[in-house]
mmCIF file of C-alpha atoms in Angstrom:
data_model
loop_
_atom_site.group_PDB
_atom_site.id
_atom_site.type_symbol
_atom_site.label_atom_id
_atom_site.label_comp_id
_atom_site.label_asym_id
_atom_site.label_seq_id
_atom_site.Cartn_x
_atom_site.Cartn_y
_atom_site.Cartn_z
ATOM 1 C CA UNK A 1 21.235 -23.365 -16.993
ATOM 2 C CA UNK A 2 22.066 -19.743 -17.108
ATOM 3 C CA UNK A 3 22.171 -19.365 -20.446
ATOM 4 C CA UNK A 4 18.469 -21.329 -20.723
ATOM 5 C CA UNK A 5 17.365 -18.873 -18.619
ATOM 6 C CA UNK A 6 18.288 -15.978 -20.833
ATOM 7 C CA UNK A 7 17.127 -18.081 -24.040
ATOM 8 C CA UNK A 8 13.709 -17.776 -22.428
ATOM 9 C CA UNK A 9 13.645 -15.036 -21.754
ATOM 10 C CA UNK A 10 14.466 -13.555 -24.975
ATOM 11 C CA UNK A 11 11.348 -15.827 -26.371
ATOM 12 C CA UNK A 12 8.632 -14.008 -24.349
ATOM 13 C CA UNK A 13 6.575 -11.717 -26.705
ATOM 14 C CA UNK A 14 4.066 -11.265 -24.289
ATOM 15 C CA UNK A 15 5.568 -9.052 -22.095
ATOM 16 C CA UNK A 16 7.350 -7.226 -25.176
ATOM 17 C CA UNK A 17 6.242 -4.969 -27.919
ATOM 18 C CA UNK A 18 7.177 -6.032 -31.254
ATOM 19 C CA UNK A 19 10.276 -3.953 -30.794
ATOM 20 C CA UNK A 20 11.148 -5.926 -28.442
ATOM 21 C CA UNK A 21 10.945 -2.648 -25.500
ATOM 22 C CA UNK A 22 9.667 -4.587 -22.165
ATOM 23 C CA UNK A 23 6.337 -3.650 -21.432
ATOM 24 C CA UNK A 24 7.985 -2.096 -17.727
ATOM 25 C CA UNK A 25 10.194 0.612 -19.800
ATOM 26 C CA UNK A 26 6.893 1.582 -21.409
ATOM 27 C CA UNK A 27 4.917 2.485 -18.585
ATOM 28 C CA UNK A 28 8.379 4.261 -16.965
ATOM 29 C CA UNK A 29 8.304 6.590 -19.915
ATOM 30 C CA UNK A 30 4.690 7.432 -19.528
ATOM 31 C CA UNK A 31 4.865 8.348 -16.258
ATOM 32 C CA UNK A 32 8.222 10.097 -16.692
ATOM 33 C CA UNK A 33 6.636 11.959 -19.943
ATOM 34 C CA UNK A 34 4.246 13.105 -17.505
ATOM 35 C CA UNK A 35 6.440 14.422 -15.111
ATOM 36 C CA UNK A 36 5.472 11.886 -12.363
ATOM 37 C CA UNK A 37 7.686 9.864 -9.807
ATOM 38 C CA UNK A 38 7.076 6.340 -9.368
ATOM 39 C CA UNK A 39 8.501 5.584 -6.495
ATOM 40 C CA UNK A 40 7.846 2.868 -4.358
ATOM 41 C CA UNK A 41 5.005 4.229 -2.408
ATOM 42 C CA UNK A 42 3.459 6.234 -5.796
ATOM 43 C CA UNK A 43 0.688 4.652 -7.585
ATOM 44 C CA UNK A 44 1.378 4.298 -11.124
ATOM 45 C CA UNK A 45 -2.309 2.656 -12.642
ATOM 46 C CA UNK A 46 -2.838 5.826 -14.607
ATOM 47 C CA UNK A 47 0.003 5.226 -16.471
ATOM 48 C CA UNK A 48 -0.721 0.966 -17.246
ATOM 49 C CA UNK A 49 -2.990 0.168 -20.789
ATOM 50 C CA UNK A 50 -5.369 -2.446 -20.171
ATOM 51 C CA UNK A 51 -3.567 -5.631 -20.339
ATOM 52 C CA UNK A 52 -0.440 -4.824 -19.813
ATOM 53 C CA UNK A 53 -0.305 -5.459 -16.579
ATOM 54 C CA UNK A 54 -0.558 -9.259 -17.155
ATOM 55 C CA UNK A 55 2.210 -8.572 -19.514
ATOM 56 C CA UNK A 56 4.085 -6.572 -16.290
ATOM 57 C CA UNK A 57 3.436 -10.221 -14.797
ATOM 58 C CA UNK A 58 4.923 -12.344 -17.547
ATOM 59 C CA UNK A 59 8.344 -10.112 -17.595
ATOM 60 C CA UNK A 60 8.605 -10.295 -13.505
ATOM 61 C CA UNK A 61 8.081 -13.726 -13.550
ATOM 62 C CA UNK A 62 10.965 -13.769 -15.828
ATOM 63 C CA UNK A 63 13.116 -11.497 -13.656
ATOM 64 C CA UNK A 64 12.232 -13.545 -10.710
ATOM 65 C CA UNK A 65 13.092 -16.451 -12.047
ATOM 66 C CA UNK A 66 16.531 -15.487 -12.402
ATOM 67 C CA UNK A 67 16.874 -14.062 -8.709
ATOM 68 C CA UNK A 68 16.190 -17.933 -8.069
ATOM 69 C CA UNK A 69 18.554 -18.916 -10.318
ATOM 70 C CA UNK A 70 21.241 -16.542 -8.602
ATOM 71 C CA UNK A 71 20.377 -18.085 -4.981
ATOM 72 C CA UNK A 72 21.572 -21.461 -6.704
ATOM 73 C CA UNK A 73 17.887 -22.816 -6.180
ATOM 74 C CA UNK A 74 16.993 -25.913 -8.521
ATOM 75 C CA UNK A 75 13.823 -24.422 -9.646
ATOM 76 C CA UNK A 76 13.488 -27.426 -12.580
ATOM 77 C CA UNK A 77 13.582 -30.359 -9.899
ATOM 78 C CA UNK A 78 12.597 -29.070 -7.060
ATOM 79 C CA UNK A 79 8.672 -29.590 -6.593
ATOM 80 C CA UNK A 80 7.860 -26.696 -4.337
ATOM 81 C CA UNK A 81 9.642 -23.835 -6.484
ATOM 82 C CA UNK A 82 8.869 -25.223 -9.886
ATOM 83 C CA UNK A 83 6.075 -22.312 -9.857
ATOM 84 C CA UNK A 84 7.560 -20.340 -7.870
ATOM 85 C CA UNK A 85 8.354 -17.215 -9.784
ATOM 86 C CA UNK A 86 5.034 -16.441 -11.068
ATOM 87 C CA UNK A 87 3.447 -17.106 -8.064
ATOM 88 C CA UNK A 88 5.806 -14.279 -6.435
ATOM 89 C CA UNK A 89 5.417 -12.332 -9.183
ATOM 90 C CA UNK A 90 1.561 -12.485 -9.096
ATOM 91 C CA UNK A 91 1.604 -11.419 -4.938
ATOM 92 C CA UNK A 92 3.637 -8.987 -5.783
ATOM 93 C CA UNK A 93 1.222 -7.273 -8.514
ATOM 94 C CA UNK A 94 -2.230 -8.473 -7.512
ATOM 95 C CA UNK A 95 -1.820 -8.988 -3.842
ATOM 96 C CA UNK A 96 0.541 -7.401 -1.710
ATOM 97 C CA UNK A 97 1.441 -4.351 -3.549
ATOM 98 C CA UNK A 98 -1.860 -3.792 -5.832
ATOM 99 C CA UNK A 99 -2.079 -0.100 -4.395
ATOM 100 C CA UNK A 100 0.655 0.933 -7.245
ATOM 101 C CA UNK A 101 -1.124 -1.217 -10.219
ATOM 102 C CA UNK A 102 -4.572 -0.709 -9.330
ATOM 103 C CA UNK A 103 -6.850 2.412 -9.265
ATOM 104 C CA UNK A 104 -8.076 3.547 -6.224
ATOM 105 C CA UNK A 105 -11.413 1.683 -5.239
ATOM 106 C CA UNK A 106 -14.616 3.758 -6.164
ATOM 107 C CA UNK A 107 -15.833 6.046 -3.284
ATOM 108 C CA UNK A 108 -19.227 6.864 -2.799
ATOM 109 C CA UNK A 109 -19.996 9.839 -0.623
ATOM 110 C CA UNK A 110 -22.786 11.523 0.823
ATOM 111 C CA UNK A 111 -23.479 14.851 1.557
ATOM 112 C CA UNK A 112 -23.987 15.452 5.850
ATOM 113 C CA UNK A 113 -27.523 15.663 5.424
ATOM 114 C CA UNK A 114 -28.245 15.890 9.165
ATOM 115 C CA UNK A 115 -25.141 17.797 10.036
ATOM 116 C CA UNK A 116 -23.633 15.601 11.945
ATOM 117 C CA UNK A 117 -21.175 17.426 14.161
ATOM 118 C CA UNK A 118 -20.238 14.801 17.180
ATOM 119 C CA UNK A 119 -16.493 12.521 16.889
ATOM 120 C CA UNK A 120 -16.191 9.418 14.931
ATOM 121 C CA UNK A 121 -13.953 6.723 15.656
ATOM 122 C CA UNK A 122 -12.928 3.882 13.148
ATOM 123 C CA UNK A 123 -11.280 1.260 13.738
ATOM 124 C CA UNK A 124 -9.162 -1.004 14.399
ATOM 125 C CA UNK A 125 -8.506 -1.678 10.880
ATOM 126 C CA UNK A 126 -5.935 -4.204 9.688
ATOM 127 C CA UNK A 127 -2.575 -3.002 8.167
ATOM 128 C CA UNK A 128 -1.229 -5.042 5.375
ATOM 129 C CA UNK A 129 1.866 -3.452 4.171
ATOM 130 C CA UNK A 130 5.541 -4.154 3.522
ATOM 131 C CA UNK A 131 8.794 -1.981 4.186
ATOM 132 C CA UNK A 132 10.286 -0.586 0.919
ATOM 133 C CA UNK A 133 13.355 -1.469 2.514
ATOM 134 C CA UNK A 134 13.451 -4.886 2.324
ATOM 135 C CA UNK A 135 10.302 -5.794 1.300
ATOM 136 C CA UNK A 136 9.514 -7.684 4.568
ATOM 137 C CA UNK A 137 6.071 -7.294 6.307
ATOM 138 C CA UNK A 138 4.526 -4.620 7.921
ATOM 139 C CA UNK A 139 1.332 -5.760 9.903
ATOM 140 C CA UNK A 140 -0.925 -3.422 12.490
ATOM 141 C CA UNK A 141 -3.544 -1.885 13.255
ATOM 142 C CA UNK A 142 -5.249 1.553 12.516
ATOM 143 C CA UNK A 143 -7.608 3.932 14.267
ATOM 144 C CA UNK A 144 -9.565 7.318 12.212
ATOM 145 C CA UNK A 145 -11.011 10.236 13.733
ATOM 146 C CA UNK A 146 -13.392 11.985 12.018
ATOM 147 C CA UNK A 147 -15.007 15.788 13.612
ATOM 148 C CA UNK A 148 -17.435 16.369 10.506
ATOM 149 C CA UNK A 149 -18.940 19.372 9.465
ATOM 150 C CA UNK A 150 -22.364 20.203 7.746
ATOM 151 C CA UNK A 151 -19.932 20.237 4.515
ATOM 152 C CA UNK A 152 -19.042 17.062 5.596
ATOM 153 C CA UNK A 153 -18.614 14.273 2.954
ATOM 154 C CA UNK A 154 -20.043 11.117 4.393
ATOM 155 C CA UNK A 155 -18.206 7.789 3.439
ATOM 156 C CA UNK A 156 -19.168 4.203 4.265
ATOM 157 C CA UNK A 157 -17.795 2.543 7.154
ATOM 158 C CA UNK A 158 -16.090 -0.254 5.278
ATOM 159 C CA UNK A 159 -15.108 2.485 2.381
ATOM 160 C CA UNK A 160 -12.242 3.870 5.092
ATOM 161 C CA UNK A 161 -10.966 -0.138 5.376
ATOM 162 C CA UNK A 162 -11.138 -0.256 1.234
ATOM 163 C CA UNK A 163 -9.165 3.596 1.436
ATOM 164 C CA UNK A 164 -7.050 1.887 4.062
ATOM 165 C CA UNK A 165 -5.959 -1.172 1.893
ATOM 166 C CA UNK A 166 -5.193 0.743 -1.737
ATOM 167 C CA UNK A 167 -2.726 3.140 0.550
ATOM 168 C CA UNK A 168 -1.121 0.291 2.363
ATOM 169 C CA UNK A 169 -0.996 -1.980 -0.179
ATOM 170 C CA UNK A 170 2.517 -0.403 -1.579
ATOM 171 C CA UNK A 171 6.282 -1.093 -0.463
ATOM 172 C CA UNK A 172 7.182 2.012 2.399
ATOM 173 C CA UNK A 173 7.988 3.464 5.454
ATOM 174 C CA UNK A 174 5.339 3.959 8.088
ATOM 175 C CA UNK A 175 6.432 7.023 8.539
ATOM 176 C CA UNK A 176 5.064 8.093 5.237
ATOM 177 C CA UNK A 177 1.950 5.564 4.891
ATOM 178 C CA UNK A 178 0.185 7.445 7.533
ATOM 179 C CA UNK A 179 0.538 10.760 6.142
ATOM 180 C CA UNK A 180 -0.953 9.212 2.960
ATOM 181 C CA UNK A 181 -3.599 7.963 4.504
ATOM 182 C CA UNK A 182 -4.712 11.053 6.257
ATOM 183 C CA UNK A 183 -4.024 13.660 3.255
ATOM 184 C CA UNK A 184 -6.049 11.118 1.345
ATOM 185 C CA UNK A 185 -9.325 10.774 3.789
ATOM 186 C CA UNK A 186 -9.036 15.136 4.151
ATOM 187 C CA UNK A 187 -9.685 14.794 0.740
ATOM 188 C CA UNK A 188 -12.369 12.828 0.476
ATOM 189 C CA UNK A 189 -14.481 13.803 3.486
ATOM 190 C CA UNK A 190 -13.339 17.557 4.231
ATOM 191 C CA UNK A 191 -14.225 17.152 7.837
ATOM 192 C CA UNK A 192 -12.993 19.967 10.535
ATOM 193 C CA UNK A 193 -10.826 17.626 12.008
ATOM 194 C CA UNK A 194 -8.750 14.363 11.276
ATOM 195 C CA UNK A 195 -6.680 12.064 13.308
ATOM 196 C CA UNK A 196 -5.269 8.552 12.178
ATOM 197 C CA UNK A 197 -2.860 6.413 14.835
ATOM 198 C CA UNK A 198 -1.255 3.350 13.449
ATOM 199 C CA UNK A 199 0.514 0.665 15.621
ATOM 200 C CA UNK A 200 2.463 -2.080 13.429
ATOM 201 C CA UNK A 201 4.993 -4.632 13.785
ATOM 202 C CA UNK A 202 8.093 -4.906 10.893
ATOM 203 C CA UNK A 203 9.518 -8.204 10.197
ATOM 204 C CA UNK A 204 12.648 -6.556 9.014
ATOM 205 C CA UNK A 205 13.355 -5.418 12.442
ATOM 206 C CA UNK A 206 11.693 -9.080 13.899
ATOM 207 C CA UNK A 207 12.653 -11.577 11.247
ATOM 208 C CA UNK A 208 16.094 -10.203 10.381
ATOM 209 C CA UNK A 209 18.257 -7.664 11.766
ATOM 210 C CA UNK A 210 18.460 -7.411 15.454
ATOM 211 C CA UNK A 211 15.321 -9.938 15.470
ATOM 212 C CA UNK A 212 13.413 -8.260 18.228
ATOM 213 C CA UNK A 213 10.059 -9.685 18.310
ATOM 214 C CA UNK A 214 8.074 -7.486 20.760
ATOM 215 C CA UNK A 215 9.025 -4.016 19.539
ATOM 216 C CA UNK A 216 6.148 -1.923 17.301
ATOM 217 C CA UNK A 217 5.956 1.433 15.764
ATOM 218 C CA UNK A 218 3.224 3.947 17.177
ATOM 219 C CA UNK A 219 2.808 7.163 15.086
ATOM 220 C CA UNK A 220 -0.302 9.465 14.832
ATOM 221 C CA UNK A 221 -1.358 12.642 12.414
ATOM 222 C CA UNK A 222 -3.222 14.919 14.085
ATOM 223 C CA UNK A 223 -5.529 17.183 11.471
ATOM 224 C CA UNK A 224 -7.286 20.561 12.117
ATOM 225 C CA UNK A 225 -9.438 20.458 15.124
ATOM 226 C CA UNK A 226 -7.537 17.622 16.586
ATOM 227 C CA UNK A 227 -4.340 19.602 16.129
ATOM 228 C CA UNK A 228 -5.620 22.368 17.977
ATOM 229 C CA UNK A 229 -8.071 20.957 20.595
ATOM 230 C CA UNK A 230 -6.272 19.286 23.269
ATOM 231 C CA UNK A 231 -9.621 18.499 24.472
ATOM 232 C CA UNK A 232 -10.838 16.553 21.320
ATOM 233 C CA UNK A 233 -7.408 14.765 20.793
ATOM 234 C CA UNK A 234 -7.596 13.207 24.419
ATOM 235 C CA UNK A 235 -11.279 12.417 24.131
ATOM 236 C CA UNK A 236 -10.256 10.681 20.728
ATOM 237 C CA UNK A 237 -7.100 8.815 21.951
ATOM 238 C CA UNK A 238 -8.713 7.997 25.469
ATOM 239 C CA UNK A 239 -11.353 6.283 23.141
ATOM 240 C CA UNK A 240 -8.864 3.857 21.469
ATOM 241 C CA UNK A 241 -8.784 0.141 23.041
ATOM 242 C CA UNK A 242 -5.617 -0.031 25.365
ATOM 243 C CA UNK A 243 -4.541 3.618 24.281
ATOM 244 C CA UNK A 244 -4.676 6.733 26.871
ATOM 245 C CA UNK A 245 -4.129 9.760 26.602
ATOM 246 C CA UNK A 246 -0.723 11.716 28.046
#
């Protein structure tokens, strides 16, 4: 069966060029040409032609299928895996982790018109992620805090969810998703102040490992005038459903 598997394999043009380089070595050396990491947490859609990525798709199928060869899984007679590689392998690339494959989502902003000055909250907004250590998932909540400015770039409500999604939709730690998030929405919006709090429970600490199912990560970044206004930061946390301030 094994050695079907690599016949197969070796018979799929589509995710090849006709030198037979797999179309996932191809984008690695444009993105390594450029001087660019691609870690797990990067997003690499600069770097992807159109249609390769269904090609990208074809070749993980492939490489999935032999991880469920390896786990001694009769893929061939078993009903509910026949499919099962390229339905993993299109979750992977479409779904779950489409914030490294995809560009970010188009932004429209506004200028402050009316100088809007006062705190914004937003949220909660659902976290979708997984942890680039095992690939299990990561599921919360976040809150934004927003102090504009009359330089203020004004975003849709629903265009922080969208912002929200692309960053979270990558394999990572929390640790670094939230810093992400927050260098990402500075960008956009240039307010005086920023502050993001996420709260999310990881199945690799619920579903494996020490399998404790109540525990969650709570981690904040404070920006500008939140950083430096005690004031403002308590106002904004106090402000949060079943958060208080210290």
């Amino acid at each position: 069966m094994f050695q079907d598997l690599v016949a197969a394999s070796a018979t799929q043009p589509e995710s090849q060029d006709p030198q037979g380089k797999p179309v996932s070595l191809k984008i690695r050396e444009r993105v390594q040409a450029a001087g660019r990491s691609f870690f797990a947490n990067d997003n690499i859609s600069e770097f992807i032609e159109p249609g390769e990525l269904e090609q990208l798709l074809d070749e993980v199928e492939t490489k999935m299928q032999g991880v469920l060869e390896s786990m001694v899984i009769d893929t061939a007679n078993d009903h509910n895996t026949k499919a099962t590689a390229r339905r993993v392998a299109k979750m992977y690339l479409k779904e779950v982790f489409a914030g490294r494959y995809h560009a970010q989502p188009t932004i429209t902003e506004f200028p402050n018109a009316k100088h809007l000055n006062e705190l914004m909250i937003v949220g909660p907004i659902t976290v979708r992620s997984a942890c680039s250590h095992h690939l299990c998932p990561v599921m919360g909540k976040i809150w934004i805090g927003v102090m504009p400015n009359k330089n203020t770039n004004v975003i849709g409500l629903s265009k922080y969810a969208r912002l929200v999604d692309w960053i979270m939709g990558r394999p990572q730690i929390q640790e670094e998703a939230i810093i992400q998030l927050a260098d990402l929405i500075m960008e956009k919006t240039r307010p005086d102040g920023l502050a993001v709090v996420m709260e999310c429970s990881h199945f690799c600490m619920s579903w494996r490992g020490v399998r404790e199912t109540d525990s969650k990560m709570l981690n904040s970044v404070m920006r500008g005038a939140f950083l430096n206004d005690p004031t403002l930061r308590r106002e904004f946390l106090s402000l949060i459903p079943g958060r208080r301030p210290d």
